[in-house]
Amino acid sequence: MSDGNVGTIKFLDRDLPEIPTKKIAERVASRFGLEGDWHSLEGERDQVLMLDADSGRYVVRVSNVAEHPRVADFQVKALLHIERYAPDLPVPRVVRTIEGELVDSFGHEGAQHLLRLVTYRPGTPLREAPTEEKAQLRAQLGKTLARFGLAMRGFFHEAATNEHPWDIMRSPQLIDHTKHIADSTVRTAVEDVLEQFSGNVLPGIGSLRHQVIHQDAHGGNVLVDNGTVSGLIDFGDMVWGPLPSEIAIAADPAWSNGDPVGALCEIMAGFDATYPLEESEVAVLFDLVLARVAATLTIEAARQATSPDRSPAAEGIDRYAGLLDELLRLDRSTVDRRLRKVGRFAPTWPAPSSSDLAKRRRASLGPNAPHFYDQPLHIERGDGVWLYAPDGTAYLDFYNNVPQVGHNHPHVVNAISRQASALNTNSRYLYEGIVDYAERLTHLLGPGLDTCLFVNSGSEANDVALQMARFATGRSGVIVMDGAYHGVTVATREVSTADPDIVASSRVAELMVPDPYRGRYRTGEPELAGRYADDTERALTSLADHGQEVSAFVVDPAMCSTGMPSIPPGYLAEVHRRVGAAGGLFIVDEVQSGLGRTGRWWGHELHEVAPDIVTMGKPIGNGHPLGVVVTSAELLDAFLSRTRLFSTFGGNPVAAAAGMAVIDVIEREQLVTKANDTGAYLRKELARLQADHPLIGDVRGWGMIAGVELVTDRELRTPATGQTQQLIELMKSNGVLVGVAGRRGNVLKLRPPLIAERRHVDRFIEALASSLAAVGDRDIR
């Protein structure tokens, strides 16, 4: 026997044991106490027989003398590990000797052989299954291999690192044996695949997840019965290897029925649904398939040349040669895109052209589906403060407030994924997540805001808040800010006066924006807060003139849609007082200003006011559909007792997990403090830029919200509407995304993720300076 690793050349020579069945039967009877009818089975390296005994059917293996005893030990120990930790896996069970030993040893013609028994698994080889069943069976095979992989994560054996000819990681070592491939064209193709794998793929594979893998789940070693995978057999090729090799080997193109990539996708889908793959693992899947086919061709050609009586027919080698040619003719980018779609990974370059995608979008979403910029921006991936186009172009995102803690924050992504893998159901059931989240959320709010009603968006939250106010007061009138935005439902569109297409309602009265830069009362004038708040009386009178009384005052405390004005201290408190005196409730829409955005936990804390109702939307879930109405138990209980309003999936377990994770990140990374510090630096740099660029009329904001008002004349404060549109296009060209707000469309709206740092501000300022220069603001007074 060998004293360690067995060389590849030795493995190419099968040299199977040829012990008489009678002698094996006698040994099994004496050592295992089993007798019956014997049948020979095919084996690659071992002599394999089947025993039909009264107690059942068994498979008997006599090891090749070239193998070290630890190889047999490896296989039986792996099966025992599965029996203990994954007993439902359809694999054979180890049968011990009468004395309880796992492996028996006996001599024959001067050599020592190892013998072991396992139970027989019933079924038909997968490659022989009906064509119409194979797609479903491939997905089941992927799931079975994933279950095997999960079971083996904690298992290791010293023999797992032995040299093995079928180990894909060692396939480049076979290149010396390609000389046995008779067809020079095929030989060249195989050598190219092995060299490319060695030079371009292997160096990066070391960083992938490695563990003990079966490595031989081809169509002959997978058994099926009644349309179900019933067995995974033959553990002789197990190695310590990269996890995706399992899928590549199982996707043996020999049984793909004309679409090898489709077969690969089906197996990958089943595997990924059970044992999620990483993006880097999917990236090498097709390379592993190519290397496996090249290795198969080389090994079988070498065996055909050296031991033709023990090797497959030449037509089998020709079939694999044809398969390799078929695989090499495929467009690699299309293959990768298909695989990534199966795992729902973001597409990579090359992606469909933006023009083609825009056409498909118009056809499927309608010609008026809104988008940013003159030419829609094609985005496929996000990470932190960055968004990426399919070609890898990076855009600094200083506009989207929804990813509160950054695009794809790993803690939020993991929380969503883990909860989705455990439970996501109707929120009428009891589950801990929604209660934990409600308790944590209300703890962050002031007295009286102690009870939550969960929905799926900010629009729904505001709609419900309006219903509650009308229920509690028995009135229908609503006061909002001029140019406000609060959602897309019928009720919230009525109070979203920023939309120019909304017809004025007799139930809605608007307050003038308390803007000390552009409004009726300017910075430096006395009693700004009171003078702007006096407009409340006019709004109340307007409602009365239309036969309405006020039910609520609804406001975004940062007034993002109205241009983020520098709201005079005390203004909201005074409006609140006057509306309250008239019998109306105070609803604060924290969708844009909440959870640290303003450098406080809540935007209303800036104004030292105590709302009756607070609403929140998608930013609290970092983009995951989640909306919340928070109010007093008294108000909510009375409302629900009469209306029985319910949102089926509002606050579902996954949404609650997303919300909890966002608060985790804000607290752990101290993002409220960071929003203050980075936001102050942003406004300081904007003010510095203002000194050199007359187009900038005013800079304002709080925390990680900033407004930059652009004017063509600083004295007259003439809105630079056209220049603002030019500027956001130029900023996009310079790799930075910003938005626009205000009635006149001349305020840059900046809401970077709370994780933004000073270096990102510097990048933004650099792009803004360049864009301002390109607009030509030197000619502006």
Coordinates of C-alpha atoms in Angstrom, one line a residue, residues 37-580:
D37 CA -27.0 -14.0 -3.4
W38 CA -24.1 -12.1 -5.0
H39 CA -23.9 -9.8 -8.0
S40 CA -21.0 -7.9 -9.5
L41 CA -21.3 -4.1 -9.9
E42 CA -19.2 -1.6 -11.9
G43 CA -16.5 0.1 -10.0
E44 CA -13.9 2.6 -11.1
R45 CA -11.2 1.9 -8.5
D46 CA -12.7 -0.7 -6.1
Q47 CA -14.2 -4.1 -6.7
V48 CA -17.9 -3.6 -6.0
L49 CA -20.5 -6.3 -5.4
M50 CA -24.1 -6.4 -4.3
L51 CA -25.4 -8.9 -1.7
D52 CA -29.0 -9.8 -1.4
A53 CA -29.5 -11.2 2.1
D54 CA -32.5 -12.1 4.2
S55 CA -32.0 -8.9 6.2
G56 CA -31.8 -6.6 3.2
R57 CA -29.5 -5.6 0.3
Y58 CA -26.0 -4.4 0.8
V59 CA -23.1 -3.0 -1.3
V60 CA -19.7 -4.5 -0.6
R61 CA -16.4 -2.7 -1.6
V62 CA -13.0 -4.2 -1.7
S63 CA -10.5 -1.3 -1.9
N64 CA -7.8 -0.9 -4.5
V65 CA -4.4 -1.9 -2.9
A66 CA -2.9 1.4 -4.2
E67 CA -5.0 3.3 -1.7
H68 CA -3.9 4.1 1.8
P69 CA -6.1 2.7 4.5
R70 CA -7.1 6.2 5.6
V71 CA -9.1 6.6 2.3
A72 CA -11.5 3.9 3.4
D73 CA -11.6 5.4 6.9
F74 CA -12.4 8.7 5.3
Q75 CA -15.4 7.4 3.5
V76 CA -16.9 5.4 6.4
K77 CA -16.3 8.3 8.9
A78 CA -18.1 10.7 6.5
L79 CA -21.1 8.4 6.3
L80 CA -21.2 8.1 10.1
H81 CA -21.0 11.9 10.4
I82 CA -24.0 12.2 8.1
E83 CA -25.9 9.5 10.0
R84 CA -25.4 11.5 13.2
Y85 CA -26.0 15.1 12.0
A86 CA -28.2 14.7 8.9
P87 CA -30.0 11.4 9.2
D88 CA -32.6 12.4 6.6
L89 CA -30.0 12.6 3.8
P90 CA -30.6 9.7 1.4
V91 CA -27.2 8.1 1.6
P92 CA -26.0 4.5 2.5
R93 CA -25.5 3.5 6.1
V94 CA -22.3 1.9 7.3
V95 CA -22.6 -1.7 8.4
R96 CA -20.2 -2.8 11.1
T97 CA -18.6 -6.2 11.6
I98 CA -19.8 -8.6 14.2
E99 CA -17.2 -7.2 16.5
G100 CA -18.3 -3.6 15.7
E101 CA -15.4 -2.6 13.4
L102 CA -16.0 -0.2 10.5
V103 CA -13.6 -1.8 8.0
D104 CA -12.4 -5.4 7.7
S105 CA -8.9 -6.3 6.4
F106 CA -7.9 -9.6 4.8
G107 CA -5.1 -11.0 2.6
H108 CA -5.2 -12.4 -0.9
E109 CA -2.3 -13.5 -3.1
G110 CA 0.2 -11.7 -0.9
A111 CA -1.7 -8.4 -0.8
Q112 CA -3.8 -6.9 2.0
H113 CA -7.3 -5.7 1.1
L114 CA -9.8 -3.6 2.9
L115 CA -13.5 -4.6 2.8
R116 CA -16.4 -2.6 4.0
L117 CA -20.2 -2.8 3.7
V118 CA -22.9 -0.2 3.3
T119 CA -26.7 -0.5 2.9
Y120 CA -28.1 -0.5 -0.6
R121 CA -30.0 2.6 -1.8
P122 CA -32.9 1.8 -4.2
G123 CA -33.6 3.8 -7.3
T124 CA -32.8 4.3 -11.0
P125 CA -29.7 6.3 -12.1
L126 CA -30.7 9.9 -12.8
R127 CA -29.2 9.8 -16.3
E128 CA -31.9 7.2 -17.1
A129 CA -34.8 9.2 -15.9
P130 CA -37.5 10.3 -18.3
T131 CA -36.6 13.5 -20.1
E132 CA -39.7 15.3 -18.9
E133 CA -38.7 14.7 -15.3
K134 CA -35.1 15.8 -15.5
A135 CA -35.5 19.5 -14.9
Q136 CA -37.4 18.9 -11.7
L137 CA -34.9 16.2 -10.7
R138 CA -32.0 18.5 -11.3
A139 CA -33.4 21.1 -8.9
Q140 CA -33.9 18.3 -6.3
L141 CA -30.4 17.2 -6.9
G142 CA -29.1 20.7 -6.2
K143 CA -31.1 20.8 -3.0
T144 CA -29.8 17.3 -1.9
L145 CA -26.2 18.4 -2.6
A146 CA -26.8 21.6 -0.6
R147 CA -28.1 19.5 2.3
F148 CA -25.0 17.3 2.0
G149 CA -22.9 20.5 2.1
L150 CA -24.5 21.8 5.1
A151 CA -24.1 18.5 6.9
M152 CA -20.4 18.3 6.1
R153 CA -19.4 21.9 7.1
G154 CA -18.1 20.6 10.5
F155 CA -16.4 17.5 9.1
F156 CA -12.7 17.0 8.2
H157 CA -10.5 14.0 7.6
E158 CA -6.8 13.9 6.8
A159 CA -7.4 11.9 3.6
A160 CA -9.6 14.7 2.2
T161 CA -6.5 16.4 0.9
N162 CA -5.0 13.3 -0.9
E163 CA -4.3 13.7 -4.6
H164 CA -7.2 12.6 -6.7
P165 CA -7.5 12.5 -10.5
W166 CA -11.1 13.8 -10.4
D167 CA -10.2 16.8 -8.1
I168 CA -11.0 19.8 -10.3
M169 CA -8.4 21.9 -8.4
R170 CA -5.7 19.5 -9.6
S171 CA -7.0 19.2 -13.2
P172 CA -4.1 21.3 -14.6
Q173 CA -1.8 18.5 -13.5
L174 CA -3.4 16.3 -16.2
I175 CA -2.0 18.4 -19.0
D176 CA 0.9 15.9 -19.5
H177 CA -1.7 13.3 -20.4
T178 CA -3.5 15.3 -23.1
K179 CA -1.1 13.6 -25.6
H180 CA -3.5 10.6 -25.5
I181 CA -6.2 12.7 -27.1
A182 CA -6.1 11.6 -30.7
D183 CA -7.8 14.6 -32.3
S184 CA -5.3 17.5 -32.4
T185 CA -8.1 20.1 -32.4
V186 CA -9.7 18.6 -29.3
R187 CA -6.4 18.2 -27.7
T188 CA -5.6 21.9 -28.2
A189 CA -9.0 22.9 -26.9
V190 CA -8.5 20.8 -23.7
E191 CA -5.0 22.2 -23.2
D192 CA -6.3 25.8 -23.6
V193 CA -9.0 25.1 -21.0
L194 CA -6.6 23.6 -18.5
E195 CA -4.0 26.4 -18.9
Q196 CA -6.7 29.1 -18.7
F197 CA -8.1 27.4 -15.5
S198 CA -4.6 27.2 -14.0
G199 CA -3.6 30.8 -14.8
N200 CA -6.8 32.8 -14.5
V201 CA -9.2 30.8 -12.2
L202 CA -7.2 28.8 -9.7
P203 CA -5.4 31.8 -8.2
G204 CA -8.7 33.3 -7.0
I205 CA -10.4 30.1 -5.9
G206 CA -8.5 29.9 -2.6
S207 CA -10.6 32.6 -1.2
L208 CA -13.9 30.7 -1.8
R209 CA -15.6 28.5 0.8
H210 CA -13.9 25.1 1.1
Q211 CA -15.1 22.0 2.8
V212 CA -15.4 18.2 2.2
I213 CA -17.5 17.8 -1.0
H214 CA -19.0 14.6 -2.6
Q215 CA -17.4 15.6 -6.0
D216 CA -19.1 12.8 -7.9
A217 CA -22.8 13.5 -8.1
H218 CA -23.1 12.8 -11.8
G219 CA -26.1 11.2 -13.4
G220 CA -24.8 7.7 -12.5
N221 CA -24.3 8.3 -8.8
V222 CA -27.6 10.0 -8.1
L223 CA -30.6 7.7 -7.8
V224 CA -34.3 8.6 -8.4
D225 CA -37.5 6.9 -7.6
N226 CA -41.0 8.1 -8.4
G227 CA -39.8 11.5 -9.6
T228 CA -37.8 12.1 -6.4
V229 CA -34.1 12.0 -5.7
S230 CA -33.8 8.8 -3.6
G231 CA -30.1 8.3 -3.2
L232 CA -26.6 9.8 -3.3
I233 CA -24.0 7.0 -3.6
D234 CA -20.3 6.4 -4.2
F235 CA -18.2 8.5 -1.9
G236 CA -14.9 7.5 -3.4
D237 CA -14.2 10.9 -4.9
M238 CA -14.7 13.0 -1.8
V239 CA -12.1 15.8 -1.4
W240 CA -11.5 19.0 0.4
G241 CA -12.6 21.5 -2.3
P242 CA -14.4 24.7 -3.1
L243 CA -18.2 24.5 -2.6
P244 CA -19.2 25.4 -6.2
S245 CA -17.3 22.4 -7.6
E246 CA -20.2 20.3 -6.3
I247 CA -22.7 22.0 -8.6
A248 CA -20.3 22.0 -11.6
I249 CA -19.7 18.2 -11.3
A250 CA -23.4 17.5 -10.8
A251 CA -24.2 19.5 -14.0
D252 CA -22.5 16.8 -16.1
P253 CA -23.4 18.1 -19.6
A254 CA -23.8 14.4 -20.7
W255 CA -27.4 14.5 -19.5
S256 CA -28.3 18.1 -20.3
N257 CA -30.5 17.3 -23.3
G258 CA -29.2 20.1 -25.5
D259 CA -28.9 23.0 -23.0
P260 CA -25.9 22.4 -20.7
V261 CA -26.3 25.9 -19.1
G262 CA -29.9 25.2 -18.4
A263 CA -29.0 22.1 -16.6
L264 CA -26.4 24.0 -14.6
C265 CA -29.0 26.7 -13.8
E266 CA -31.5 24.1 -12.5
I267 CA -29.0 22.4 -10.2
M268 CA -27.7 25.8 -9.0
A269 CA -31.3 27.0 -8.3
G270 CA -32.0 24.0 -6.0
F271 CA -28.6 24.3 -4.3
D272 CA -28.8 28.1 -3.8
A273 CA -32.3 27.9 -2.3
T274 CA -31.0 25.7 0.5
Y275 CA -27.3 26.6 0.9
P276 CA -27.0 30.2 -0.5
L277 CA -24.1 30.7 -2.9
E278 CA -21.8 33.7 -2.8
E279 CA -21.4 36.0 -5.8
S280 CA -17.7 35.0 -6.2
E281 CA -18.7 31.3 -6.2
V282 CA -21.2 31.8 -9.0
A283 CA -18.6 33.7 -11.0
V284 CA -16.4 30.5 -11.3
L285 CA -19.2 28.0 -11.9
F286 CA -18.8 27.8 -15.7
D287 CA -15.0 27.7 -15.4
L288 CA -15.4 24.7 -13.1
V289 CA -17.7 23.0 -15.6
L290 CA -15.2 23.5 -18.4
A291 CA -12.3 22.2 -16.3
R292 CA -14.3 19.1 -15.4
V293 CA -15.2 18.3 -19.0
A294 CA -11.5 18.8 -20.0
A295 CA -10.4 16.5 -17.2
T296 CA -12.9 13.9 -18.1
L297 CA -11.7 13.9 -21.7
T298 CA -8.0 13.6 -20.6
I299 CA -8.5 10.9 -18.1
E300 CA -10.7 8.7 -20.3
A301 CA -8.4 9.2 -23.3
A302 CA -5.4 8.2 -21.2
R303 CA -7.2 5.1 -19.9
Q304 CA -8.3 4.2 -23.4
A305 CA -4.8 4.4 -24.7
T306 CA -3.1 2.6 -21.8
S307 CA -5.8 0.1 -20.8
P308 CA -8.3 -0.2 -23.6
D309 CA -9.9 -3.4 -22.2
R310 CA -10.8 -1.6 -19.0
S311 CA -11.8 1.8 -20.4
P312 CA -14.9 3.3 -22.0
A313 CA -15.5 3.1 -25.7
A314 CA -14.0 5.7 -28.0
E315 CA -17.5 7.0 -28.9
G316 CA -17.9 8.1 -25.2
I317 CA -14.7 10.2 -25.5
D318 CA -16.0 11.7 -28.8
R319 CA -19.3 12.7 -27.1
Y320 CA -17.4 14.6 -24.4
A321 CA -15.3 16.2 -27.1
G322 CA -18.5 17.4 -28.8
L323 CA -19.8 18.7 -25.4
L324 CA -16.6 20.7 -24.8
D325 CA -16.8 22.2 -28.3
E326 CA -20.5 23.2 -27.6
L327 CA -19.5 24.8 -24.3
L328 CA -16.7 26.8 -25.7
R329 CA -18.9 28.1 -28.5
L330 CA -21.3 29.7 -25.9
D331 CA -21.1 33.4 -25.2
R332 CA -19.6 33.7 -21.8
S333 CA -21.3 36.9 -20.9
T334 CA -24.7 35.3 -21.6
V335 CA -23.8 32.3 -19.6
D336 CA -22.7 34.4 -16.6
R337 CA -25.9 36.5 -16.9
R338 CA -28.1 33.4 -16.8
L339 CA -26.4 32.1 -13.7
R340 CA -26.5 35.4 -11.9
K341 CA -30.3 35.7 -12.7
V342 CA -30.8 32.3 -11.1
G343 CA -29.3 33.5 -7.8
R344 CA -30.9 36.9 -8.2
F345 CA -27.5 38.6 -8.2
A346 CA -27.3 42.0 -9.8
P347 CA -26.4 41.7 -13.5
T348 CA -22.8 42.6 -14.5
W349 CA -21.3 44.0 -17.6
P350 CA -22.1 43.5 -20.4
A351 CA -25.7 44.2 -19.7
P352 CA -28.5 45.1 -22.1
S353 CA -27.9 48.5 -23.7
S354 CA -29.6 51.4 -21.9
S355 CA -31.6 52.2 -25.1
D356 CA -32.9 48.6 -25.4
L357 CA -33.8 48.5 -21.7
A358 CA -35.6 51.9 -22.0
K359 CA -37.6 50.5 -24.9
R360 CA -38.6 47.4 -22.8
R361 CA -39.4 49.7 -19.9
R362 CA -41.7 51.8 -22.0
A363 CA -43.4 48.7 -23.3
S364 CA -43.9 47.1 -20.0
L365 CA -44.3 50.1 -17.6
G366 CA -45.9 52.5 -20.0
P367 CA -44.5 55.5 -21.9
N368 CA -44.9 57.9 -19.0
A369 CA -43.2 55.9 -16.3
P370 CA -41.1 58.5 -14.4
H371 CA -37.3 58.5 -14.3
F372 CA -34.5 60.8 -13.4
Y373 CA -32.4 62.8 -15.9
D374 CA -32.9 63.5 -19.6
Q375 CA -31.5 60.1 -20.4
P376 CA -32.6 57.4 -17.8
L377 CA -29.7 56.4 -15.7
H378 CA -29.0 52.6 -15.8
I379 CA -28.1 51.3 -12.3
E380 CA -27.5 47.7 -11.5
R381 CA -25.8 47.7 -8.1
G382 CA -25.4 49.7 -4.9
D383 CA -22.8 49.7 -2.1
G384 CA -22.7 52.2 0.8
V385 CA -22.8 55.7 -0.7
W386 CA -22.3 54.4 -4.2
L387 CA -24.5 53.3 -7.1
Y388 CA -23.0 51.5 -10.0
A389 CA -23.9 51.3 -13.7
P390 CA -23.5 47.9 -15.5
D391 CA -20.1 48.9 -16.9
G392 CA -18.8 49.6 -13.4
T393 CA -19.2 53.4 -13.5
A394 CA -19.6 54.6 -9.9
Y395 CA -22.0 57.4 -8.9
L396 CA -21.8 59.1 -5.5
D397 CA -25.4 59.1 -4.2
F398 CA -26.2 62.4 -2.5
Y399 CA -29.9 62.2 -3.3
N400 CA -31.7 59.0 -2.3
N401 CA -32.9 59.3 1.3
V402 CA -34.4 55.8 1.3
P403 CA -31.1 53.9 1.9
Q404 CA -30.8 55.5 5.3
V405 CA -27.7 53.6 6.4
G406 CA -26.3 53.1 2.9
H407 CA -27.1 50.9 0.0
N408 CA -27.0 47.2 0.8
H409 CA -25.8 47.6 4.3
P410 CA -24.6 44.1 5.2
H411 CA -26.3 44.0 8.7
V412 CA -29.6 45.0 7.2
V413 CA -29.3 42.6 4.2
N414 CA -28.4 39.7 6.6
A415 CA -31.3 40.5 8.9
I416 CA -33.8 40.5 6.0
S417 CA -32.3 37.3 4.6
R418 CA -32.2 35.4 7.9
Q419 CA -35.7 36.4 8.8
A420 CA -37.0 35.5 5.3
S421 CA -35.5 32.1 5.7
A422 CA -37.3 31.5 9.0
L423 CA -40.7 33.2 8.8
N424 CA -42.6 35.8 6.8
T425 CA -46.3 35.8 7.4
N426 CA -49.5 37.7 8.2
S427 CA -49.1 40.1 11.1
R428 CA -52.3 38.9 12.7
Y429 CA -50.2 36.0 14.1
L430 CA -48.2 36.4 17.3
Y431 CA -44.5 36.7 16.6
E432 CA -41.8 38.4 18.7
G433 CA -40.2 40.5 16.0
I434 CA -43.0 43.0 15.6
V435 CA -43.4 43.5 19.3
D436 CA -39.7 43.9 19.8
Y437 CA -39.6 46.5 17.1
A438 CA -42.6 48.4 18.3
E439 CA -41.2 48.6 21.8
R440 CA -37.8 49.8 20.5
L441 CA -39.3 52.3 18.2
T442 CA -41.6 53.9 20.7
H443 CA -38.8 54.0 23.3
L444 CA -37.0 56.4 20.9
L445 CA -40.1 58.7 20.8
G446 CA -41.5 61.1 23.4
P447 CA -44.3 60.6 25.9
G448 CA -47.7 59.7 24.4
L449 CA -46.2 58.2 21.3
D450 CA -46.4 54.7 22.7
T451 CA -48.4 52.5 20.2
C452 CA -47.7 51.5 16.6
L453 CA -49.8 50.6 13.6
F454 CA -47.7 49.0 10.9
V455 CA -48.3 49.4 7.1
N456 CA -46.1 49.0 4.1
S457 CA -45.1 52.6 3.0
G458 CA -45.1 56.2 4.0
S459 CA -48.1 56.9 1.8
E460 CA -50.1 54.3 3.6
A461 CA -48.9 55.7 7.0
N462 CA -50.0 59.2 6.1
D463 CA -53.3 58.0 4.7
V464 CA -54.1 56.1 8.0
A465 CA -53.0 59.1 10.0
L466 CA -55.4 61.3 8.1
Q467 CA -58.2 58.8 8.7
M468 CA -57.4 58.7 12.4
A469 CA -57.5 62.5 12.7
R470 CA -60.8 62.7 10.9
F471 CA -62.2 59.9 13.1
A472 CA -60.9 61.5 16.4
T473 CA -62.1 65.0 15.5
G474 CA -65.2 64.3 13.4
R475 CA -63.9 66.8 10.9
S476 CA -62.4 66.7 7.4
G477 CA -60.3 69.9 6.9
V478 CA -56.5 69.6 6.7
I479 CA -53.8 72.2 6.8
V480 CA -50.5 71.5 4.9
M481 CA -47.5 73.5 3.7
D482 CA -47.5 75.0 0.3
G483 CA -45.7 72.6 -2.0
A484 CA -45.9 69.7 0.4
Y485 CA -45.6 66.0 -0.6
H486 CA -47.1 63.2 1.6
G487 CA -47.8 60.2 -0.7
V488 CA -49.6 58.6 -3.6
T489 CA -52.9 57.4 -2.2
V490 CA -56.1 59.3 -2.9
A491 CA -56.1 60.9 0.5
T492 CA -52.4 61.8 0.5
R493 CA -52.4 63.1 -3.0
E494 CA -55.1 65.5 -2.0
V495 CA -52.7 67.0 0.6
S496 CA -49.6 66.8 -1.6
T497 CA -49.8 70.2 -3.1
A498 CA -46.3 69.9 -4.7
D499 CA -48.0 68.1 -7.5
P500 CA -49.1 70.7 -10.1
D501 CA -51.7 68.4 -11.4
I502 CA -53.6 68.1 -8.1
V503 CA -56.8 70.0 -8.2
A504 CA -57.3 72.3 -5.1
S505 CA -59.6 70.7 -2.6
S506 CA -62.0 72.6 -0.4
R507 CA -60.9 70.3 2.5
V508 CA -57.2 71.4 2.2
A509 CA -55.7 74.8 3.1
E510 CA -52.0 75.6 2.5
L511 CA -49.7 77.6 4.7
M512 CA -47.0 79.9 3.2
V513 CA -43.6 78.4 3.5
P514 CA -41.7 79.9 6.4
D515 CA -38.7 80.7 4.2
P516 CA -36.5 83.5 5.6
Y517 CA -34.5 83.6 2.3
R518 CA -37.2 83.9 -0.2
G519 CA -40.5 84.2 1.7
R520 CA -42.6 87.2 2.6
Y521 CA -40.6 87.8 5.8
R522 CA -36.8 87.7 5.4
T523 CA -33.9 87.1 7.7
G524 CA -33.2 90.1 9.9
E525 CA -36.9 91.0 10.2
P526 CA -38.4 90.7 13.7
E527 CA -40.7 88.0 15.0
L528 CA -40.2 85.7 12.0
A529 CA -41.8 82.7 13.6
G530 CA -44.9 84.5 14.7
R531 CA -45.4 86.4 11.5
Y532 CA -45.3 83.2 9.4
A533 CA -47.5 81.4 12.0
D534 CA -50.1 84.1 11.6
D535 CA -50.9 82.5 8.3
T536 CA -52.5 79.7 10.2
E537 CA -55.5 82.0 10.9
R538 CA -56.0 82.6 7.2
A539 CA -55.8 78.8 6.5
L540 CA -58.4 78.1 9.2
T541 CA -60.7 80.9 7.8
S542 CA -60.2 79.4 4.3
L543 CA -61.4 76.0 5.5
A544 CA -64.4 77.6 7.3
D545 CA -65.3 79.5 4.2
H546 CA -65.7 76.1 2.5
G547 CA -67.7 74.7 5.3
Q548 CA -64.8 72.8 6.8
E549 CA -63.2 72.6 10.2
V550 CA -59.6 71.5 10.8
S551 CA -58.9 67.9 11.7
A552 CA -55.1 68.0 11.4
F553 CA -52.0 69.9 10.5
V554 CA -49.7 67.7 8.5
V555 CA -46.0 68.6 8.1
D556 CA -42.6 67.3 7.2
P557 CA -40.5 69.0 9.9
A558 CA -37.6 69.4 7.4
M559 CA -39.9 70.6 4.6
C560 CA -37.8 68.7 2.1
S561 CA -40.3 69.0 -0.8
T562 CA -40.7 72.8 -0.3
G563 CA -37.0 73.5 -0.6
M564 CA -35.7 72.8 3.0
P565 CA -36.1 76.4 4.2
S566 CA -34.4 77.6 7.4
I567 CA -37.5 77.3 9.4
P568 CA -37.5 80.0 12.1
P569 CA -37.2 78.6 15.6
G570 CA -40.6 78.4 17.3
Y571 CA -42.6 78.4 14.1
L572 CA -43.9 74.8 14.2
A573 CA -44.7 75.1 17.9
E574 CA -46.8 78.2 17.2
V575 CA -48.7 76.6 14.3
H576 CA -49.2 73.5 16.5
R577 CA -50.6 75.7 19.3
R578 CA -53.0 77.5 17.0
V579 CA -54.3 74.3 15.2
G580 CA -54.7 72.6 18.5

